[in-house]
XYZ file of C-alpha atoms in Angstrom:
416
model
C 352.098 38.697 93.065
C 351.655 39.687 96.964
C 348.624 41.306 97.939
C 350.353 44.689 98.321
C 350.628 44.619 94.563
C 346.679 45.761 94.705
C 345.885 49.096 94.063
C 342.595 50.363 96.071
C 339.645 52.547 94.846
C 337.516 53.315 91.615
C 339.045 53.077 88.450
C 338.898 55.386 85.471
C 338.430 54.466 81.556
C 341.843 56.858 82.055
C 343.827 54.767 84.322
C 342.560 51.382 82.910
C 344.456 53.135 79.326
C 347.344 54.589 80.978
C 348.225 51.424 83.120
C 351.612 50.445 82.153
C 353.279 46.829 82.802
C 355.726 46.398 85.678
C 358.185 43.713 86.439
C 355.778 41.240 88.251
C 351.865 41.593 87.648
C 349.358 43.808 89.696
C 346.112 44.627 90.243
C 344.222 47.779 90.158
C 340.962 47.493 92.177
C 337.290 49.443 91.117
C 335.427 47.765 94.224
C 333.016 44.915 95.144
C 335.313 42.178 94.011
C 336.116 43.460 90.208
C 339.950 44.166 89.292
C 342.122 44.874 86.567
C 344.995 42.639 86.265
C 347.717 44.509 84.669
C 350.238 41.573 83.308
C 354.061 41.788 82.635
C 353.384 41.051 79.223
C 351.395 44.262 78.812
C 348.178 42.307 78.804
C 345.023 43.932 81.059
C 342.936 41.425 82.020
C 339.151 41.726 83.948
C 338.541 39.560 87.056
C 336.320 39.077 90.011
C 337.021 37.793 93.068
C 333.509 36.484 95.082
C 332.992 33.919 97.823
C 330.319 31.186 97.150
C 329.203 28.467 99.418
C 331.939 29.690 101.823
C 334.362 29.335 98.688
C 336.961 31.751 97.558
C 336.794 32.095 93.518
C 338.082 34.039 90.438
C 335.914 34.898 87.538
C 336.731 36.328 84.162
C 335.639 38.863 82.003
C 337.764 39.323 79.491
C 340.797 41.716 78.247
C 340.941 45.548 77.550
C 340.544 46.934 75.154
C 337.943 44.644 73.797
C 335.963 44.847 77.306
C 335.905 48.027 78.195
C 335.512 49.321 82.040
C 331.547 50.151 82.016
C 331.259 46.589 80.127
C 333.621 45.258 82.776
C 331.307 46.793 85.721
C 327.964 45.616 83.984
C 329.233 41.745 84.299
C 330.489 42.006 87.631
C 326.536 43.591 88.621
C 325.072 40.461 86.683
C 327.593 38.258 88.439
C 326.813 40.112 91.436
C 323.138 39.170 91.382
C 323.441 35.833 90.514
C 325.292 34.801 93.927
C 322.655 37.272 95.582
C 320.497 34.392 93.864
C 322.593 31.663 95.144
C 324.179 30.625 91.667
C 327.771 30.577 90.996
C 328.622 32.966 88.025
C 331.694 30.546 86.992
C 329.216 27.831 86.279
C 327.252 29.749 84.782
C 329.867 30.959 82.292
C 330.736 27.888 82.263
C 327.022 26.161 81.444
C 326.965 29.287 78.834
C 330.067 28.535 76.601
C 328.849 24.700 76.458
C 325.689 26.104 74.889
C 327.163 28.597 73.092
C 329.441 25.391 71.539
C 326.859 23.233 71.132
C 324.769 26.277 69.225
C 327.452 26.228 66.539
C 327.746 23.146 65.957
C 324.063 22.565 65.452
C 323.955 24.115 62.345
C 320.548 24.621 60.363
C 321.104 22.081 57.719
C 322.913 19.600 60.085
C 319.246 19.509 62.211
C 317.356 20.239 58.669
C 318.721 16.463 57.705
C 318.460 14.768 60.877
C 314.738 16.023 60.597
C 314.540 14.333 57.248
C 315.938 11.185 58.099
C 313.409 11.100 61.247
C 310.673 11.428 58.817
C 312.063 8.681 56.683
C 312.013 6.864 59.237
C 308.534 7.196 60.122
C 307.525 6.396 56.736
C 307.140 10.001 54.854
C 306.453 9.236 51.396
C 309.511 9.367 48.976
C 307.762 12.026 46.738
C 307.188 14.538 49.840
C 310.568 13.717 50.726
C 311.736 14.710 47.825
C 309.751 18.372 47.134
C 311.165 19.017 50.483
C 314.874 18.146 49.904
C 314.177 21.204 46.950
C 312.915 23.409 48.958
C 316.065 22.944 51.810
C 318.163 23.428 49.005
C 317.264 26.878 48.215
C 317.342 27.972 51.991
C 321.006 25.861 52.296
C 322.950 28.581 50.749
C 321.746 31.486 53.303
C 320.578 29.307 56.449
C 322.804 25.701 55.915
C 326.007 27.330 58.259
C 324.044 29.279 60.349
C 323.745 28.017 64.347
C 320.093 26.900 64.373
C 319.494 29.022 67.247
C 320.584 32.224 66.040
C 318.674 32.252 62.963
C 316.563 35.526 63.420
C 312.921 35.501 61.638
C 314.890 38.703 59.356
C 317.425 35.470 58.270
C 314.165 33.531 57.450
C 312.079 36.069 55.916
C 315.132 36.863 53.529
C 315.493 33.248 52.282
C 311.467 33.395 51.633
C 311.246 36.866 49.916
C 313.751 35.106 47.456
C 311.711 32.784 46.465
C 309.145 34.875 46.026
C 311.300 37.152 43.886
C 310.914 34.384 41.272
C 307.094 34.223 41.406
C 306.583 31.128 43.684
C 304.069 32.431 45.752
C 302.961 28.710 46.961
C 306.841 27.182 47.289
C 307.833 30.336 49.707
C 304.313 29.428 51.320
C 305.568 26.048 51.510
C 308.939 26.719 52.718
C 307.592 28.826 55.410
C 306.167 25.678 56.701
C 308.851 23.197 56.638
C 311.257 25.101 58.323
C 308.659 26.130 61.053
C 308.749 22.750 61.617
C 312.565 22.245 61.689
C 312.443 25.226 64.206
C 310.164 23.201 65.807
C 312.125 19.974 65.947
C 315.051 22.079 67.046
C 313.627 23.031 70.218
C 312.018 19.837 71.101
C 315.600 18.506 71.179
C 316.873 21.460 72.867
C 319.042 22.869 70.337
C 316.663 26.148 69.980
C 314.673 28.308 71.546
C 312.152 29.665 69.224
C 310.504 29.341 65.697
C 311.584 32.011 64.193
C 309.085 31.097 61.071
C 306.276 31.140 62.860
C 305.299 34.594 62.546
C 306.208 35.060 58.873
C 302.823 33.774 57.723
C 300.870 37.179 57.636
C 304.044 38.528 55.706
C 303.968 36.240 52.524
C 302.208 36.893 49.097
C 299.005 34.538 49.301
C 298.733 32.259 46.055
C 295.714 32.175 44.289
C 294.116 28.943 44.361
C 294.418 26.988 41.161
C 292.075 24.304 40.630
C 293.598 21.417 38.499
C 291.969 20.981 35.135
C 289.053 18.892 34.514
C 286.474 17.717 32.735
C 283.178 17.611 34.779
C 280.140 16.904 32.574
C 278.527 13.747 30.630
C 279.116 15.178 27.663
C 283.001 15.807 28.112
C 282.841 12.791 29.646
C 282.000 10.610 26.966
C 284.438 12.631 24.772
C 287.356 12.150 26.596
C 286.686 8.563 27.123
C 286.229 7.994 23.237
C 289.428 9.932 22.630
C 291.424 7.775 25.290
C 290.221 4.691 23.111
C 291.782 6.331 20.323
C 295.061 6.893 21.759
C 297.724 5.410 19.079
C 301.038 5.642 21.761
C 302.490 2.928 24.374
C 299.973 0.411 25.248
C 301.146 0.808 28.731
C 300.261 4.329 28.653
C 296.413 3.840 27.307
C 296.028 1.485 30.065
C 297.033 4.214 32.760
C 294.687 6.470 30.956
C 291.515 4.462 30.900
C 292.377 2.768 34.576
C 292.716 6.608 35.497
C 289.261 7.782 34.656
C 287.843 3.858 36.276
C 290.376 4.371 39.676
C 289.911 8.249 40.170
C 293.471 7.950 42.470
C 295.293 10.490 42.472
C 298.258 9.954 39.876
C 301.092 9.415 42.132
C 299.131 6.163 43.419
C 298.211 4.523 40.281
C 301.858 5.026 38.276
C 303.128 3.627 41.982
C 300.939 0.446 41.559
C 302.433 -2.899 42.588
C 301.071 -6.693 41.281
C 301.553 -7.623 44.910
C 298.897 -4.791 45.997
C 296.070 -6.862 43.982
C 294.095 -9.218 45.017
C 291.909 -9.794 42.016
C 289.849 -12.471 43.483
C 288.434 -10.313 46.258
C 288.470 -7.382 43.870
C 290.329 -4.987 45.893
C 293.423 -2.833 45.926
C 295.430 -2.152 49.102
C 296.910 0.783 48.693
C 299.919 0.774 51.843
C 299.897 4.152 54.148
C 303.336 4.839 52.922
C 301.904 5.541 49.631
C 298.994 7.662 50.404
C 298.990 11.394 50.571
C 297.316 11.058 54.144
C 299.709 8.654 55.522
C 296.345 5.618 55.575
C 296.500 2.635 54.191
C 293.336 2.645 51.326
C 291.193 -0.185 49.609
C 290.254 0.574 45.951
C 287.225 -1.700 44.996
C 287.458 -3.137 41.352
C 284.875 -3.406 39.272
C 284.721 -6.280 36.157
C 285.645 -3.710 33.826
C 288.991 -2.890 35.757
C 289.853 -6.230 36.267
C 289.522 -6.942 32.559
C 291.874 -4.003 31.846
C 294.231 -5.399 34.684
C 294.168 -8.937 33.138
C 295.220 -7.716 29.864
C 297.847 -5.383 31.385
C 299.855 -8.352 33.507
C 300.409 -9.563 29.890
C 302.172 -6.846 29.057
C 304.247 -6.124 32.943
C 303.398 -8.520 35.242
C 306.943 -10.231 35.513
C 307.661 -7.077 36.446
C 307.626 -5.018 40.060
C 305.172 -1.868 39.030
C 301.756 -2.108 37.152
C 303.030 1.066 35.403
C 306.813 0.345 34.940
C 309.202 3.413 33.690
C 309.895 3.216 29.888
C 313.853 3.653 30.930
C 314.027 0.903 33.505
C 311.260 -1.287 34.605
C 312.690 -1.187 37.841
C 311.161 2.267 38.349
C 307.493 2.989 38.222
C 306.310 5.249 35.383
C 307.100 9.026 34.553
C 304.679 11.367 36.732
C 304.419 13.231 33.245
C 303.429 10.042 31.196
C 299.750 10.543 31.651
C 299.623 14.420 31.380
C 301.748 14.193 28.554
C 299.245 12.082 26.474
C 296.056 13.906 27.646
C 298.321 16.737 25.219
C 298.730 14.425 22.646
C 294.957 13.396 22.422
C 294.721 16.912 21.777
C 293.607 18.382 25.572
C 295.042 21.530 26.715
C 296.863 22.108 30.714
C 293.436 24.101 30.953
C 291.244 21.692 29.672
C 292.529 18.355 31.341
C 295.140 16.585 33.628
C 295.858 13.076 35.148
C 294.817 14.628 38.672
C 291.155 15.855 37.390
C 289.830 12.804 36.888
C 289.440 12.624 40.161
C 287.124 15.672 40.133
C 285.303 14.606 37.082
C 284.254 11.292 39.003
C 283.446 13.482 42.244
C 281.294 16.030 40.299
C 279.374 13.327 38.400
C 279.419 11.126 40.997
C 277.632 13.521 43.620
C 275.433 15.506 40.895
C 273.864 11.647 40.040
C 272.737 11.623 43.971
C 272.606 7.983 43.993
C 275.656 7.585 46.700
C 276.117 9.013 49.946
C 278.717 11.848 49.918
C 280.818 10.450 52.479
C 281.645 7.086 50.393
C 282.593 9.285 47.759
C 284.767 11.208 49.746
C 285.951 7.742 51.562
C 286.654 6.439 48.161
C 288.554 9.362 47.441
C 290.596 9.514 50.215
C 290.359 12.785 51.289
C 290.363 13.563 55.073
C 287.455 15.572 57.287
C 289.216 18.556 58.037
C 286.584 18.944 61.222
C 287.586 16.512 63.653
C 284.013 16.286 65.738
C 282.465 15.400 62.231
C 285.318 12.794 61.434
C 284.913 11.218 64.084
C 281.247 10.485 63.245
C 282.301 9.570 59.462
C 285.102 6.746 60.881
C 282.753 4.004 58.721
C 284.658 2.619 55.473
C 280.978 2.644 53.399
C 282.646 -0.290 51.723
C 279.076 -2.271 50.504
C 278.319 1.388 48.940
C 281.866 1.877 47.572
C 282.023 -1.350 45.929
C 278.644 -0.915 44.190
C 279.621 2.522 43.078
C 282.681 1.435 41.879
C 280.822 -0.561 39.497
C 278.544 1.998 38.815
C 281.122 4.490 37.890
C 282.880 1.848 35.149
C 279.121 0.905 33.376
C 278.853 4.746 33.773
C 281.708 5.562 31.834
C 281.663 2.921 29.331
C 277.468 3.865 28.695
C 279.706 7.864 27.632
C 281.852 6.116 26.192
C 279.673 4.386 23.626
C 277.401 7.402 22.732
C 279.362 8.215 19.926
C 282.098 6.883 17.345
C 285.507 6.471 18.825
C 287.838 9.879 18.072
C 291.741 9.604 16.682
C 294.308 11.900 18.438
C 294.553 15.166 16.422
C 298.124 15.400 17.502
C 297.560 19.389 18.308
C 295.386 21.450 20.471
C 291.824 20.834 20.554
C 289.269 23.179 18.073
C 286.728 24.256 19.794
């Protein structure tokens, strides 16, 4: 194709349709550079022609019909003002087709489980990796194929309003959050540009807070501990209830128990980091009562791994439902009781006696300062304090305990 083969001036949308193929290709010219290459095939093809760093090059835009002649003029003004700008528009292109690659082969869940294993990696606990494998799995089927970086916050707020749909105010609540921080991951590793989650907060149906049943005076108390003593099921079981009410950990800790977390000389517990809700490792002090209980237990499962061991396979710890489910059978409603409030009956009675410092209480129960100038005043482990109320808290219990005859299981919901 010689030069001559160019036809000079401004095009029309009119010519561009009416150009019919010749015998050898041609060109038909709309100014500063942009052409139409007319092939012998029939084919109309966009290019430029510009000069960069003293360079002659070619740059294209596509074919006709699918770019059409104002679409065709719009590049060539972009491409335009990028050499204005010093930048060559064919790298560019090029630079923008790697991306646009990359982007789809990043796809949401392909980041979503790289995100998970980094989190395994740094030790996320097994249970939070689990709730949040359950939650990916209901945004998987909408988001999983997706490009992570064209997910729009529309994509995202679908996914969440489906949840919703069911009545899970606090799992699309929770949802919002864990892909907010894929999002987040995704552009730290620069396969996105934005969290597209981020702003979906204020758009969410806030939960009502539920606070977990419990039991938080003497006199229930004293009840509940006689009733536990009546307990008729698996011995293993009446052990996790009474060390529950002695321990107040929260339930995930105590059915996770090792032997080789004990040491039953120094009295203490060493709960590992991996294990606790707060990712920090945590020292239970044990008074003579739970030691006693712990002694009589390690006849019953100490060849074995857990404290607790599953009723299936000893090689797992115990059902998260094994201590909630006898709290029903000693007759305690959901609204009445669970194997997480005794951790707020030993905080309310523990605080309302006055005779500890509310810090060691909270140190004991491993909750974390959410104000960081005051928790950095409150570093101190209390431990002296803890172990003595510790002690306190067992003599407590078995002083309710003994105020009254020992109650059988009713087998049915408590008469009040």
């Amino acid at each position: 194709m010689d030069r001559d083969d160019t036809i000079m001036g401004k095009l029309f949308a009119t010519t561009v349709a009416n150009a019919k193929p010749r015998e050898r290709d041609y060109k038909l010219s709309d100014g500063e550079g942009l052409y139409l290459l007319v092939k012998a095939n029939g084919r109309k093809l966009w290019r430029l022609n510009y000069r960069h760093l003293d360079k002659q090059r070619t740059l294209s835009f596509g074919a006709w019909p699918e770019v059409s002649l104002v679409d065709a003029r719009g590049q060539r003004d972009d491409a335009r003002r990028m050499i204005a700008a010093g930048r060559d528009p064919s790298h560019e292109a090029k630079l923008a087709a790697a991306r646009e690659k990359l982007s789809e082969e990043n796809s949401f869940k392909l980041v979503a489980e790289e995100w998970i294993a980094k989190n395994e990696r740094e030790g996320m606990a097994e249970v939070t990796l689990s709730k949040v494998r359950w939650l990916l799995a209901k945004a998987y089927p909408k988001l999983g194929n997706r490009p992570i970086a064209k997910i729009t916050a529309q994509e995202v707020l679908a996914v969440l309003r489906s949840i919703e749909a069911t009545g899970r105010y606090e799992s699309a609540r929770r949802m919002r959050s864990v892909l907010s921080r894929i999002f987040r991951y995704a552009i730290a590793t620069t396969r996105a540009e934005h969290d597209p989650a981020r702003d979906l907060r204020g758009a969410l149906t806030v939960p009502k807070v539920k606070h977990l049943a419990a039991i938080t005076t003497e006199k229930g108390a004293g009840e509940l501990m006689r009733a536990i003593e009546g307990y008729s099921g698996h011995a293993i079981t009446l052990y996790a209830l009474r060390l529950s009410a002695h321990l107040f950990v929260r339930p995930g800790e105590l059915r996770q128990a090792e032997w080789s977390e004990f040491d039953f000389e120094r009295a203490v517990w060493a709960i590992p980091a991996e294990k606790m809700k707060m990712r920090r490792p945590h020292r239970v002090p044990l008074s003579t009562q739970v030691i006693g209980l712990f002694e009589e237990l390690y006849e019953l499962t100490g060849t074995w791994r857990y404290c607790f061991p599953s009723f299936r396979s000893p090689r797992r710890p115990m059902s998260e439902n094994t201590v909630n489910a006898a709290l029903r059978v000693l007759g305690f409603k959901h609204d009445e009781m669970t194997a997480h409030g005794f951790r707020a009956m030993a905080a309310t009675l523990l605080n309302e006696a006055g005779l500890f410092n509310p810090d060691a209480i909270e140190r004991q129960l491993a909750h974390m300062e959410n104000n960081g100038v005051r928790r950095a005043y409150t570093r101190g482990e209390y431990w002296d304090e803890r172990v003595r109320m510790m002690q306190h808290w067992s003599d407590h219990l078995d002083h309710l305990r003994d105020g009254a005859k020992v109650l059988k299981p009713n087998f049915g919901a408590r008469r009040t």
